[in-house]
Tab-separated table of C-alpha atoms in Angstrom:
chain	number	residue	atom	x	y	z
A	1274	MET	CA	-236.621	-145.579	55.037
A	1275	LYS	CA	-238.267	-148.656	53.569
A	1276	LYS	CA	-237.134	-147.597	50.057
A	1277	ILE	CA	-233.520	-147.158	51.253
A	1278	ILE	CA	-233.515	-150.659	52.808
A	1279	THR	CA	-235.038	-152.134	49.646
A	1280	ARG	CA	-232.422	-150.422	47.462
A	1281	THR	CA	-229.617	-151.647	49.745
A	1282	LEU	CA	-230.931	-155.202	49.620
A	1283	THR	CA	-231.263	-155.014	45.840
A	1284	ALA	CA	-227.700	-153.698	45.481
A	1285	THR	CA	-226.413	-156.468	47.769
A	1286	ALA	CA	-228.270	-159.099	45.768
A	1287	LEU	CA	-226.853	-157.756	42.508
A	1288	LEU	CA	-223.324	-157.777	43.971
A	1289	LEU	CA	-223.708	-161.362	45.165
A	1290	ALA	CA	-225.073	-162.382	41.787
A	1291	ALA	CA	-222.132	-160.698	40.050
A	1292	ASN	CA	-219.657	-162.464	42.317
A	1293	GLN	CA	-221.345	-165.811	41.647
A	1294	ALA	CA	-221.261	-165.143	37.921
A	1295	PHE	CA	-217.491	-164.640	38.052
A	1296	ALA	CA	-216.842	-167.525	40.468
A	1297	ILE	CA	-214.722	-170.270	38.937
A	1298	GLU	CA	-215.324	-173.869	39.830
A	1299	ALA	CA	-212.565	-176.453	40.099
A	1300	PRO	CA	-211.364	-177.802	36.733
A	1301	ASP	CA	-213.052	-181.048	35.663
A	1302	ARG	CA	-209.722	-182.629	34.760
A	1303	THR	CA	-206.408	-181.900	36.452
A	1304	GLU	CA	-202.914	-182.875	35.386
A	1305	CYS	CA	-199.460	-182.270	36.775
A	1306	ILE	CA	-196.607	-182.463	34.292
A	1307	ALA	CA	-193.309	-183.674	35.751
A	1308	PRO	CA	-190.651	-182.539	33.229
A	1309	ALA	CA	-188.432	-185.630	33.675
A	1310	LYS	CA	-188.602	-189.398	33.982
A	1311	PRO	CA	-190.204	-190.891	37.132
A	1312	GLY	CA	-188.232	-190.958	40.343
A	1313	GLY	CA	-186.708	-187.492	40.639
A	1314	GLY	CA	-187.560	-184.151	42.188
A	1315	PHE	CA	-190.166	-183.144	39.594
A	1316	ASP	CA	-191.994	-186.432	40.188
A	1317	LEU	CA	-191.831	-185.805	43.936
A	1318	THR	CA	-193.274	-182.304	43.491
A	1319	CYS	CA	-196.214	-183.538	41.400
A	1320	LYS	CA	-196.940	-186.421	43.797
A	1321	LEU	CA	-197.013	-183.978	46.721
A	1322	LEU	CA	-199.737	-181.970	44.988
A	1323	GLN	CA	-201.604	-185.017	43.698
A	1324	VAL	CA	-201.906	-186.669	47.122
A	1325	SER	CA	-202.623	-183.423	48.998
A	1326	LEU	CA	-205.438	-182.377	46.646
A	1327	GLN	CA	-206.984	-185.824	46.905
A	1328	GLU	CA	-206.768	-186.062	50.702
A	1329	THR	CA	-208.220	-182.580	51.227
A	1330	LYS	CA	-210.928	-183.190	48.596
A	1331	ALA	CA	-210.057	-179.919	46.863
A	1332	ILE	CA	-210.888	-181.582	43.544
A	1333	ASN	CA	-213.466	-184.228	42.662
A	1334	LYS	CA	-211.309	-186.547	40.566
A	1335	PRO	CA	-207.703	-187.617	41.228
A	1336	MET	CA	-205.017	-185.525	39.559
A	1337	ARG	CA	-203.123	-187.248	36.774
A	1338	VAL	CA	-199.308	-187.144	36.798
A	1339	THR	CA	-197.607	-187.321	33.400
A	1340	TYR	CA	-193.929	-187.291	32.503
A	1341	MET	CA	-192.389	-185.078	29.847
A	1342	PRO	CA	-188.585	-185.463	30.036
A	1343	GLY	CA	-186.156	-183.368	28.073
A	1344	GLY	CA	-183.750	-180.544	28.797
A	1345	VAL	CA	-184.478	-180.468	32.546
A	1346	GLY	CA	-187.825	-178.818	31.887
A	1347	ALA	CA	-187.232	-177.282	28.454
A	1348	VAL	CA	-189.494	-179.688	26.543
A	1349	ALA	CA	-192.374	-179.212	28.992
A	1350	TYR	CA	-191.898	-175.428	29.057
A	1351	ASN	CA	-192.040	-175.179	25.288
A	1352	ALA	CA	-195.027	-177.532	25.099
A	1353	ILE	CA	-197.108	-175.625	27.618
A	1354	VAL	CA	-196.327	-172.218	26.079
A	1355	ALA	CA	-196.636	-173.126	22.398
A	1356	GLN	CA	-199.156	-175.992	22.338
A	1357	ARG	CA	-201.167	-175.968	25.583
A	1358	PRO	CA	-201.150	-172.363	26.827
A	1359	ALA	CA	-204.746	-172.125	28.040
A	1360	GLU	CA	-205.290	-175.418	29.929
A	1361	PHE	CA	-206.889	-174.473	33.243
A	1362	GLY	CA	-206.370	-177.877	34.812
A	1363	THR	CA	-202.709	-178.364	33.863
A	1364	VAL	CA	-199.875	-177.319	36.163
A	1365	VAL	CA	-196.187	-177.949	35.515
A	1366	ALA	CA	-193.577	-178.610	38.199
A	1367	PHE	CA	-190.454	-176.477	38.310
A	1368	SER	CA	-187.385	-176.224	40.519
A	1369	GLY	CA	-184.417	-173.962	41.068
A	1370	GLY	CA	-182.758	-175.969	38.303
A	1371	SER	CA	-185.465	-174.861	35.884
A	1372	LEU	CA	-184.781	-171.239	36.787
A	1373	LEU	CA	-181.034	-171.704	36.347
A	1374	ASN	CA	-181.593	-173.110	32.856
A	1375	LEU	CA	-183.933	-170.239	32.036
A	1376	SER	CA	-181.210	-167.802	33.108
A	1377	GLN	CA	-178.863	-169.357	30.544
A	1378	GLY	CA	-181.378	-169.315	27.697
A	1379	LYS	CA	-181.645	-173.112	27.616
A	1380	PHE	CA	-185.425	-173.100	27.142
A	1381	GLY	CA	-185.105	-171.864	23.570
A	1382	ARG	CA	-186.971	-168.774	22.506
A	1383	TYR	CA	-189.093	-168.621	25.654
A	1384	GLY	CA	-188.077	-166.767	28.790
A	1385	VAL	CA	-189.138	-166.208	32.382
A	1386	ASP	CA	-192.058	-163.950	31.349
A	1387	ASP	CA	-193.738	-166.550	29.124
A	1388	VAL	CA	-195.641	-168.544	31.781
A	1389	LYS	CA	-197.727	-167.746	34.867
A	1390	TRP	CA	-195.744	-168.571	38.017
A	1391	LEU	CA	-198.253	-170.078	40.413
A	1392	ALA	CA	-197.028	-171.412	43.749
A	1393	ALA	CA	-193.940	-172.582	45.614
A	1394	VAL	CA	-194.634	-175.580	47.853
A	1395	GLY	CA	-191.339	-176.125	49.623
A	1396	THR	CA	-187.594	-175.870	49.509
A	1397	ASP	CA	-185.011	-178.571	49.209
A	1398	TYR	CA	-181.222	-178.383	49.462
A	1399	GLY	CA	-178.415	-179.584	47.278
A	1400	MET	CA	-176.241	-182.444	48.500
A	1401	ILE	CA	-173.496	-184.836	47.486
A	1402	ALA	CA	-173.666	-188.571	48.162
A	1403	VAL	CA	-171.589	-191.724	47.684
A	1404	ARG	CA	-172.226	-195.429	48.110
A	1405	ALA	CA	-172.297	-196.612	51.717
A	1406	ASP	CA	-169.211	-198.767	51.081
A	1407	SER	CA	-167.289	-195.916	49.424
A	1408	PRO	CA	-163.752	-195.209	50.678
A	1409	TYR	CA	-164.827	-191.549	50.974
A	1410	LYS	CA	-166.250	-191.209	54.481
A	1411	THR	CA	-166.432	-187.410	54.529
A	1412	LEU	CA	-166.654	-184.570	52.024
A	1413	LYS	CA	-163.020	-183.769	52.811
A	1414	ASP	CA	-161.991	-187.333	51.844
A	1415	LEU	CA	-163.755	-186.975	48.503
A	1416	MET	CA	-162.429	-183.524	47.706
A	1417	GLU	CA	-158.838	-184.358	48.655
A	1418	ALA	CA	-158.908	-187.347	46.287
A	1419	PHE	CA	-160.483	-185.159	43.603
A	1420	LYS	CA	-157.896	-182.406	44.110
A	1421	LYS	CA	-155.034	-184.903	43.897
A	1422	ASP	CA	-156.397	-186.466	40.702
A	1423	PRO	CA	-159.513	-184.866	39.161
A	1424	THR	CA	-159.972	-187.892	36.866
A	1425	SER	CA	-160.244	-190.325	39.804
A	1426	VAL	CA	-163.785	-189.262	40.733
A	1427	VAL	CA	-166.727	-189.527	38.335
A	1428	PHE	CA	-169.632	-187.290	39.350
A	1429	GLY	CA	-173.140	-188.049	38.122
A	1430	ALA	CA	-176.273	-185.934	38.185
A	1431	GLY	CA	-179.714	-185.644	36.643
A	1432	ALA	CA	-178.837	-182.745	34.395
A	1433	SER	CA	-176.373	-181.461	31.817
A	1434	ILE	CA	-173.358	-179.174	32.059
A	1435	GLY	CA	-174.487	-175.761	33.247
A	1436	SER	CA	-177.370	-177.196	35.293
A	1437	GLN	CA	-177.669	-176.639	39.031
A	1438	ASP	CA	-176.266	-180.116	39.777
A	1439	TRP	CA	-173.263	-179.330	37.588
A	1440	MET	CA	-172.999	-175.838	39.088
A	1441	LYS	CA	-172.935	-177.238	42.637
A	1442	THR	CA	-170.134	-179.626	41.657
A	1443	ALA	CA	-168.268	-176.856	39.825
A	1444	LEU	CA	-168.461	-174.638	42.903
A	1445	LEU	CA	-166.985	-177.467	44.996
A	1446	ALA	CA	-164.197	-177.882	42.433
A	1447	ARG	CA	-163.477	-174.171	42.626
A	1448	GLU	CA	-163.323	-174.459	46.429
A	1449	VAL	CA	-160.333	-176.835	46.114
A	1450	GLY	CA	-158.725	-175.007	43.214
A	1451	VAL	CA	-159.633	-177.446	40.415
A	1452	ASP	CA	-160.757	-176.191	37.003
A	1453	PRO	CA	-164.400	-177.376	36.623
A	1454	ARG	CA	-163.644	-178.236	33.000
A	1455	LYS	CA	-161.391	-181.037	34.260
A	1456	MET	CA	-164.231	-182.765	36.110
A	1457	ARG	CA	-165.480	-186.120	34.931
A	1458	TYR	CA	-169.199	-185.431	34.894
A	1459	VAL	CA	-171.930	-187.749	33.586
A	1460	ALA	CA	-175.337	-186.223	32.838
A	1461	PHE	CA	-178.515	-188.293	33.273
A	1462	GLU	CA	-182.173	-187.396	32.712
A	1463	GLY	CA	-183.902	-186.950	36.060
A	1464	GLY	CA	-182.839	-187.567	39.653
A	1465	GLY	CA	-183.476	-191.318	39.760
A	1466	GLU	CA	-180.990	-192.439	37.097
A	1467	PRO	CA	-177.748	-191.216	38.744
A	1468	VAL	CA	-178.683	-193.029	41.966
A	1469	THR	CA	-179.060	-196.253	39.986
A	1470	ALA	CA	-175.672	-195.587	38.365
A	1471	LEU	CA	-174.116	-194.953	41.784
A	1472	LEU	CA	-175.500	-198.184	43.208
A	1473	GLY	CA	-174.170	-199.996	40.141
A	1474	ASN	CA	-170.720	-198.492	40.829
A	1475	HIS	CA	-170.632	-196.732	37.438
A	1476	ILE	CA	-169.991	-193.356	39.099
A	1477	GLN	CA	-168.379	-192.439	42.418
A	1478	ALA	CA	-170.575	-189.568	43.596
A	1479	VAL	CA	-174.028	-188.117	42.970
A	1480	SER	CA	-174.660	-184.388	42.937
A	1481	GLY	CA	-178.360	-183.819	43.511
A	1482	ASP	CA	-181.034	-182.699	45.926
A	1483	LEU	CA	-181.495	-184.056	49.427
A	1484	SER	CA	-185.191	-184.925	48.996
A	1485	GLU	CA	-184.217	-187.382	46.250
A	1486	MET	CA	-182.065	-189.227	48.807
A	1487	VAL	CA	-184.697	-189.453	51.571
A	1488	PRO	CA	-185.998	-192.882	50.405
A	1489	TYR	CA	-182.451	-194.265	50.641
A	1490	LEU	CA	-181.456	-192.802	54.012
A	1491	GLN	CA	-183.071	-195.577	56.017
A	1492	GLY	CA	-181.116	-198.298	54.225
A	1493	ASP	CA	-177.419	-198.972	54.111
A	1494	LYS	CA	-176.778	-198.286	50.430
A	1495	ILE	CA	-176.010	-194.554	50.280
A	1496	ARG	CA	-174.100	-192.085	52.439
A	1497	VAL	CA	-174.817	-188.374	52.097
A	1498	LEU	CA	-171.480	-186.608	52.675
A	1499	ALA	CA	-172.873	-183.074	52.900
A	1500	VAL	CA	-175.995	-180.977	52.553
A	1501	TYR	CA	-175.743	-177.447	51.153
A	1502	SER	CA	-177.739	-175.640	53.850
A	1503	GLU	CA	-176.665	-172.924	56.276
A	1504	GLU	CA	-177.235	-175.181	59.276
A	1505	ARG	CA	-178.030	-178.848	59.863
A	1506	LEU	CA	-181.588	-179.777	59.017
A	1507	PRO	CA	-184.099	-181.118	61.562
A	1508	GLY	CA	-185.513	-184.604	62.120
A	1509	GLN	CA	-184.078	-187.620	60.360
A	1510	LEU	CA	-181.701	-185.366	58.401
A	1511	ALA	CA	-179.982	-183.957	61.502
A	1512	GLU	CA	-177.102	-186.433	61.174
A	1513	VAL	CA	-176.148	-185.161	57.722
A	1514	PRO	CA	-173.342	-182.578	58.076
A	1515	THR	CA	-173.357	-179.347	56.100
A	1516	ALA	CA	-170.653	-178.496	53.590
A	1517	LYS	CA	-169.980	-175.292	55.522
A	1518	GLU	CA	-169.174	-177.074	58.773
A	1519	GLN	CA	-166.674	-179.184	56.834
A	1520	GLY	CA	-164.905	-176.105	55.516
A	1521	TYR	CA	-166.572	-175.680	52.098
A	1522	ASN	CA	-168.488	-172.456	51.551
A	1523	LEU	CA	-171.415	-173.814	49.566
A	1524	VAL	CA	-175.097	-173.144	50.305
A	1525	TRP	CA	-177.675	-174.098	47.669
A	1526	PRO	CA	-181.422	-174.062	48.430
A	1527	VAL	CA	-183.721	-175.576	45.800
A	1528	ILE	CA	-187.220	-174.115	45.451
A	1529	ARG	CA	-189.982	-176.433	44.208
A	1530	GLY	CA	-193.276	-175.274	42.774
A	1531	PHE	CA	-195.623	-174.956	39.810
A	1532	TYR	CA	-196.506	-172.722	36.875
A	1533	LEU	CA	-199.455	-172.447	34.475
A	1534	GLY	CA	-199.734	-171.758	30.763
A	1535	PRO	CA	-199.621	-168.100	29.676
A	1536	LYS	CA	-203.205	-167.972	28.371
A	1537	VAL	CA	-204.907	-169.364	31.476
A	1538	SER	CA	-207.398	-166.647	32.466
A	1539	ASP	CA	-206.894	-164.375	35.466
A	1540	GLU	CA	-209.957	-165.917	37.136
A	1541	GLU	CA	-208.601	-169.433	36.629
A	1542	TYR	CA	-205.174	-168.353	37.874
A	1543	GLN	CA	-206.847	-166.895	40.967
A	1544	TRP	CA	-208.700	-170.175	41.571
A	1545	TRP	CA	-205.375	-172.027	41.732
A	1546	THR	CA	-203.806	-169.325	43.913
A	1547	ASP	CA	-206.706	-169.563	46.375
A	1548	ALA	CA	-206.583	-173.370	46.261
A	1549	PHE	CA	-202.882	-173.363	47.190
A	1550	ALA	CA	-203.484	-170.802	49.964
A	1551	LYS	CA	-206.007	-173.160	51.561
A	1552	LEU	CA	-204.066	-176.336	50.803
A	1553	GLN	CA	-200.826	-175.157	52.391
A	1554	GLN	CA	-202.552	-174.556	55.714
A	1555	THR	CA	-203.854	-178.114	56.007
A	1556	GLU	CA	-202.217	-180.809	58.105
A	1557	GLU	CA	-202.520	-183.231	55.173
A	1558	PHE	CA	-200.336	-181.014	52.980
A	1559	LYS	CA	-197.768	-180.391	55.718
A	1560	LYS	CA	-197.506	-184.113	56.362
A	1561	GLN	CA	-196.986	-184.900	52.673
A	1562	ARG	CA	-194.385	-182.129	52.344
A	1563	ASP	CA	-192.453	-183.445	55.358
A	1564	LEU	CA	-192.581	-187.020	54.062
A	1565	ARG	CA	-190.831	-185.843	50.898
A	1566	GLY	CA	-188.002	-184.129	52.724
A	1567	LEU	CA	-189.121	-180.610	51.816
A	1568	PHE	CA	-189.112	-177.604	54.123
A	1569	GLU	CA	-191.752	-174.894	54.360
A	1570	PHE	CA	-191.552	-172.257	51.637
A	1571	ASN	CA	-194.942	-170.856	50.678
A	1572	LEU	CA	-195.108	-168.218	47.972
A	1573	ARG	CA	-197.997	-167.631	45.583
A	1574	GLY	CA	-199.081	-165.315	42.801
A	1575	LYS	CA	-197.304	-161.976	42.506
A	1576	GLU	CA	-194.907	-162.723	45.369
A	1577	LEU	CA	-193.694	-165.892	43.648
A	1578	ASP	CA	-193.486	-164.100	40.298
A	1579	ALA	CA	-191.177	-161.459	41.806
A	1580	TYR	CA	-189.065	-164.114	43.572
A	1581	VAL	CA	-188.646	-166.200	40.413
A	1582	LYS	CA	-187.565	-163.237	38.311
A	1583	LYS	CA	-184.984	-162.162	40.900
A	1584	GLN	CA	-183.631	-165.738	41.125
A	1585	VAL	CA	-183.272	-165.953	37.359
A	1586	SER	CA	-181.369	-162.663	37.373
A	1587	ASP	CA	-179.072	-163.849	40.193
A	1588	TYR	CA	-178.458	-167.209	38.504
A	1589	ARG	CA	-177.545	-165.418	35.284
A	1590	GLU	CA	-174.754	-163.602	37.122
A	1591	GLN	CA	-173.452	-166.904	38.569
A	1592	ALA	CA	-173.568	-168.551	35.157
A	1593	LYS	CA	-171.591	-165.660	33.647
A	1594	ALA	CA	-168.790	-166.378	36.140
A	1595	PHE	CA	-168.428	-169.852	34.551
A	1596	GLY	CA	-168.786	-168.561	31.018
A	1597	LEU	CA	-172.222	-170.155	30.625
A	1598	ALA	CA	-174.293	-167.038	29.981
A	1599	LYS	CA	-173.902	-163.643	28.376
């Protein structure tokens, strides 16, 4: 009996030692790449992670946020795959717009299978906004003016033709029977620039994401005409009407999350997956998510990978309808 107990203890010790040998500690240096200029949704996504990790003490040193604009994520995607594929401490922010561009082949030779999809941290919704002193008080006002004379309204957004911001505007145009190719659409880099252009009266409407408007909702500079959700959103956003309730059949959720380079090891990938699992249960994270106008949407690891690949497939079908993908 004594020998059996001794053997059991020895086996347990060996198992614990093996587990410790394979345990991965937090990366010494962490970085979040926001694939746009400061001020937009990618910036918001990185700041959410940066602050949450710091407040929960999940890492020892503050996470660095760096900006890598270009192609609504294409430059960052190519950089992480081709030049920095094995950096354990580096995560890159992505959104539904990134997935839409991937579906159209806008990230060059790399596709949806070329990175490790890590975690989704929330969902946002598309919206359309005008200046507070705009003559367009409702979405119907705007769309009737646009239908009467498509050249009378200049739409601006933080992405090029074929992007999700363009697609949302094109779907609205289709709702009122206007050829999307007749739209006056100005593409900016990142979500902050079109707001500046709107406030400067250079464009008449911004097509973007609701979280990007949250900092402006308390002032008297911008009016959100519609949010593209199934139902009105809670809290401070409850006063924003949906497009659907105004007679326009447009619903557009925007996932926000992170991916890692393709050569990050399975153990390192698992460390991040576990870190997000713990982080997303904390009150600090939930508070930071709410402050940024995001709604709960927690997917990690294989579940996120499956979701992303289905979204890319669905977006490809939508893009084909506008002649933007094969």
